[in-house]
Amino acid sequence: MAQKIPLVDLKAQYAAIQQDIDTAIQQVIGSTAFIMGPEVRSFEEAFATFCGSPYCVGVASGTAALELVLRAGGVGPDHEVITAAHTFIATAEAISAVGARPVFVDIDPRTYNLDPDAVAAAVTPATRAILPVHIYGQPADMDRINAIAKTHGLLVVEDAAQAHGATWNGHCAGTLGDAACFSFYPGKNLGAYGDAGAVTTADARLAEQVRLLRNHGRHSKYLHEMKGFGERMDTLQAAVLLAKLRHLQRWTAARRRLAARYTEQLASLELETPYVDARANPAWHLYVIRTPQREALQTFLQERGIGVGVHYPVPLHLQPAYTDLGYRRGELPVTEAVADTCLSLPLFPEMTDAQQDYVVEQIRLFLEG
Ligand SMILES: *Cc1c(COP(=O)(O)O)cnc(C)c1O
């Protein structure tokens, strides 16, 4: 009988830490401090320490983190923000939400992250920010991106939604630009039991602005310094995240070991395994291979109980939601080629070697059979 191996296994993770999670949730329910309870600040402090960032502000989602930090950074109408089209749509939606224009540029064919040459070529007088995505958990080339930003006086906001604990030159995602945005969507490397997100930054003013914006522009209950939003992190989610954060380093180590094991075992097969920049230590949110037979391999593995995914099948410049920007197929050839050939294999910290061996064996059967 075919095994069942999901793309991510949140049940296995809960089973391993159930006592901690249940205690944390009960504590919040008992206190009834559901909004901005003490766990929110405790999580912010713990996550700031984890990243090595001076400030962390908890918000309602990764999407909210992106939108609020762009607002706090003064990005608005008539501004352009350079970003990737090979990402989840929230990256660009946040740019649109503040009234700015996403400018999509192509990616590096090896890392699938923003191509710094393409970024440099896309800068105009209207450019206000660069929004690199650390796709699949590997940091973008922050050396070049920060250098370009410095030359032109641009804000750099990391989309670190997939990169908790990833490093670049030994520094954690979350400390590599002016500010960074994290998602704690349940399936992310650090996942809440619902929506949650955070902004990290070393800029006290930016942190303070995000703090105000997330909570109706206020410091005290009915005095509002500015027009803000209801985008706070729930206390319940903060409690879950605080309990889980204690395990994140170990989980990341497990992902790294499994990723190395995939790369080793798949090396002799006719497909492309992930390339890792020498300056990067990825967090391996996803392990993504490439093959021109993507559709057939995807079906073959699914029929054998293996949960595979495609991240992402339609690049943002070709999404119906973004036809107004006027992009055409062919304008971002690397992005389009990756979208057509990428396949995400099961990867989660609790995955056993036997489960992984089964995945590899089925891929081998497909390619050699
Ligand atoms: C998950 C994700 C987001 C959005 O985060 P949410 O918490 O779901 O709002 C943004 N960018 C990227 C790259 C993501 O993977």
mmCIF file of N, CA and C and ligand atoms in Angstrom, residues 60-66 86-93 132-136 159-164 181-188 194-198 285-286 311-312, ligand 1:
data_model
loop_
_atom_site.group_PDB
_atom_site.id
_atom_site.type_symbol
_atom_site.label_atom_id
_atom_site.label_comp_id
_atom_site.label_asym_id
_atom_site.label_seq_id
_atom_site.Cartn_x
_atom_site.Cartn_y
_atom_site.Cartn_z
ATOM 1 N N ALA A 60 -0.884 41.082 12.805
ATOM 2 C CA ALA A 60 -1.928 40.085 12.568
ATOM 3 C C ALA A 60 -1.569 39.036 11.519
ATOM 4 N N SER A 61 -0.620 39.346 10.630
ATOM 5 C CA SER A 61 -0.239 38.401 9.568
ATOM 6 C C SER A 61 1.027 38.891 8.891
ATOM 7 N N GLY A 62 1.583 38.065 8.038
ATOM 8 C CA GLY A 62 2.730 38.489 7.242
ATOM 9 C C GLY A 62 2.331 39.593 6.278
ATOM 10 N N THR A 63 1.134 39.486 5.760
ATOM 11 C CA THR A 63 0.625 40.507 4.838
ATOM 12 C C THR A 63 0.530 41.857 5.550
ATOM 13 N N ALA A 64 0.006 41.845 6.779
ATOM 14 C CA ALA A 64 -0.096 43.088 7.562
ATOM 15 C C ALA A 64 1.297 43.649 7.845
ATOM 16 N N ALA A 65 2.246 42.769 8.139
ATOM 17 C CA ALA A 65 3.619 43.222 8.408
ATOM 18 C C ALA A 65 4.166 43.997 7.209
ATOM 19 N N LEU A 66 3.975 43.438 6.013
ATOM 20 C CA LEU A 66 4.470 44.088 4.796
ATOM 21 C C LEU A 66 3.787 45.441 4.579
ATOM 22 N N HIS A 86 8.188 36.017 -8.610
ATOM 23 C CA HIS A 86 8.215 34.607 -8.191
ATOM 24 C C HIS A 86 8.074 34.569 -6.678
ATOM 25 N N THR A 87 6.834 34.742 -6.193
ATOM 26 C CA THR A 87 6.552 34.813 -4.757
ATOM 27 C C THR A 87 5.064 34.657 -4.561
ATOM 28 N N PHE A 88 4.646 34.611 -3.290
ATOM 29 C CA PHE A 88 3.226 34.633 -2.968
ATOM 30 C C PHE A 88 2.710 36.055 -3.193
ATOM 31 N N ILE A 89 1.448 36.177 -3.592
ATOM 32 C CA ILE A 89 0.918 37.477 -4.026
ATOM 33 C C ILE A 89 0.928 38.553 -2.939
ATOM 34 N N ALA A 90 0.959 38.134 -1.667
ATOM 35 C CA ALA A 90 0.945 39.119 -0.577
ATOM 36 C C ALA A 90 2.086 40.125 -0.693
ATOM 37 N N THR A 91 3.238 39.686 -1.211
ATOM 38 C CA THR A 91 4.393 40.581 -1.370
ATOM 39 C C THR A 91 3.991 41.813 -2.175
ATOM 40 N N ALA A 92 3.312 41.576 -3.298
ATOM 41 C CA ALA A 92 2.925 42.680 -4.174
ATOM 42 C C ALA A 92 1.654 43.376 -3.695
ATOM 43 N N GLU A 93 0.752 42.617 -3.101
ATOM 44 C CA GLU A 93 -0.494 43.227 -2.599
ATOM 45 C C GLU A 93 -0.209 44.333 -1.593
ATOM 46 N N PRO A 132 13.059 42.549 -1.442
ATOM 47 C CA PRO A 132 13.531 41.209 -1.807
ATOM 48 C C PRO A 132 12.798 40.143 -0.998
ATOM 49 N N VAL A 133 12.503 39.034 -1.646
ATOM 50 C CA VAL A 133 11.864 37.898 -0.979
ATOM 51 C C VAL A 133 12.929 36.824 -0.793
ATOM 52 N N HIS A 134 13.077 36.315 0.414
ATOM 53 C CA HIS A 134 14.025 35.211 0.635
ATOM 54 C C HIS A 134 13.300 33.916 0.283
ATOM 55 N N ILE A 135 13.259 33.624 -1.006
ATOM 56 C CA ILE A 135 12.346 32.581 -1.466
ATOM 57 C C ILE A 135 12.801 31.180 -1.047
ATOM 58 N N TYR A 136 11.857 30.416 -0.566
ATOM 59 C CA TYR A 136 12.041 29.047 -0.059
ATOM 60 C C TYR A 136 12.903 29.013 1.213
ATOM 61 N N ASP A 159 11.206 40.478 2.663
ATOM 62 C CA ASP A 159 10.072 39.578 2.862
ATOM 63 C C ASP A 159 10.681 38.266 3.356
ATOM 64 N N ALA A 160 10.702 38.130 4.690
ATOM 65 C CA ALA A 160 11.334 36.972 5.328
ATOM 66 C C ALA A 160 10.284 35.951 5.771
ATOM 67 N N ALA A 161 9.137 35.962 5.101
ATOM 68 C CA ALA A 161 8.014 35.086 5.479
ATOM 69 C C ALA A 161 8.387 33.602 5.437
ATOM 70 N N GLN A 162 9.419 33.278 4.641
ATOM 71 C CA GLN A 162 9.827 31.875 4.501
ATOM 72 C C GLN A 162 11.213 31.634 5.105
ATOM 73 N N ALA A 163 11.735 32.602 5.853
ATOM 74 C CA ALA A 163 13.173 32.554 6.160
ATOM 75 C C ALA A 163 13.528 32.700 7.639
ATOM 76 N N HIS A 164 12.650 32.252 8.544
ATOM 77 C CA HIS A 164 12.944 32.318 9.985
ATOM 78 C C HIS A 164 14.242 31.568 10.270
ATOM 79 N N CYS A 181 9.849 41.461 7.293
ATOM 80 C CA CYS A 181 8.491 41.018 7.576
ATOM 81 C C CYS A 181 8.461 39.501 7.656
ATOM 82 N N PHE A 182 7.890 39.004 8.750
ATOM 83 C CA PHE A 182 7.754 37.561 8.944
ATOM 84 C C PHE A 182 6.284 37.180 8.939
ATOM 85 N N SER A 183 6.015 35.982 8.447
ATOM 86 C CA SER A 183 4.680 35.394 8.534
ATOM 87 C C SER A 183 4.759 34.198 9.471
ATOM 88 N N PHE A 184 3.725 34.056 10.302
ATOM 89 C CA PHE A 184 3.597 32.855 11.137
ATOM 90 C C PHE A 184 2.352 32.079 10.734
ATOM 91 N N TYR A 185 2.011 32.162 9.460
ATOM 92 C CA TYR A 185 0.957 31.324 8.875
ATOM 93 C C TYR A 185 1.263 29.878 9.303
ATOM 94 N N PRO A 186 0.219 29.068 9.578
ATOM 95 C CA PRO A 186 0.484 27.756 10.202
ATOM 96 C C PRO A 186 1.557 26.894 9.527
ATOM 97 N N GLY A 187 1.641 26.926 8.220
ATOM 98 C CA GLY A 187 2.599 26.069 7.519
ATOM 99 C C GLY A 187 4.005 26.633 7.400
ATOM 100 N N LYS A 188 4.234 27.852 7.905
ATOM 101 C CA LYS A 188 5.579 28.440 7.827
ATOM 102 C C LYS A 188 6.510 27.755 8.834
ATOM 103 N N GLY A 194 -3.309 29.918 13.458
ATOM 104 C CA GLY A 194 -4.156 30.924 12.833
ATOM 105 C C GLY A 194 -3.208 31.893 12.153
ATOM 106 N N ASP A 195 -3.651 33.128 11.904
ATOM 107 C CA ASP A 195 -2.790 34.120 11.270
ATOM 108 C C ASP A 195 -1.970 34.901 12.292
ATOM 109 N N ALA A 196 -0.743 35.197 11.939
ATOM 110 C CA ALA A 196 0.102 36.076 12.750
ATOM 111 C C ALA A 196 1.318 36.475 11.914
ATOM 112 N N GLY A 197 1.946 37.575 12.310
ATOM 113 C CA GLY A 197 3.130 38.044 11.589
ATOM 114 C C GLY A 197 3.943 38.958 12.481
ATOM 115 N N ALA A 198 5.081 39.416 11.996
ATOM 116 C CA ALA A 198 5.910 40.336 12.778
ATOM 117 C C ALA A 198 6.805 41.162 11.863
ATOM 118 N N HIS A 285 12.403 26.481 4.061
ATOM 119 C CA HIS A 285 10.943 26.436 4.173
ATOM 120 C C HIS A 285 10.406 25.416 3.173
ATOM 121 N N LEU A 286 10.995 25.433 1.975
ATOM 122 C CA LEU A 286 10.602 24.470 0.942
ATOM 123 C C LEU A 286 11.847 23.877 0.300
ATOM 124 N N HIS A 311 5.245 25.992 -6.017
ATOM 125 C CA HIS A 311 5.370 27.342 -5.447
ATOM 126 C C HIS A 311 6.273 28.184 -6.341
ATOM 127 N N TYR A 312 5.681 28.876 -7.341
ATOM 128 C CA TYR A 312 4.270 29.156 -7.536
ATOM 129 C C TYR A 312 3.980 28.981 -9.015
HETATM 130 C C1 LIG B 1 3.264 33.443 3.556
HETATM 131 C C2 LIG B 1 3.860 34.562 2.794
HETATM 132 C C3 LIG B 1 3.386 35.881 2.900
HETATM 133 C C4 LIG B 1 2.122 36.251 3.603
HETATM 134 O O1 LIG B 1 2.032 35.906 4.915
HETATM 135 P P1 LIG B 1 0.602 35.743 5.635
HETATM 136 O O2 LIG B 1 0.967 35.552 7.063
HETATM 137 O O3 LIG B 1 -0.066 34.559 5.033
HETATM 138 O O4 LIG B 1 -0.173 36.992 5.404
HETATM 139 C C5 LIG B 1 4.086 36.888 2.262
HETATM 140 N N1 LIG B 1 5.167 36.611 1.520
HETATM 141 C C6 LIG B 1 5.619 35.361 1.354
HETATM 142 C C7 LIG B 1 6.854 35.136 0.521
HETATM 143 C C8 LIG B 1 4.986 34.284 1.968
HETATM 144 O O5 LIG B 1 5.450 33.045 1.788
#
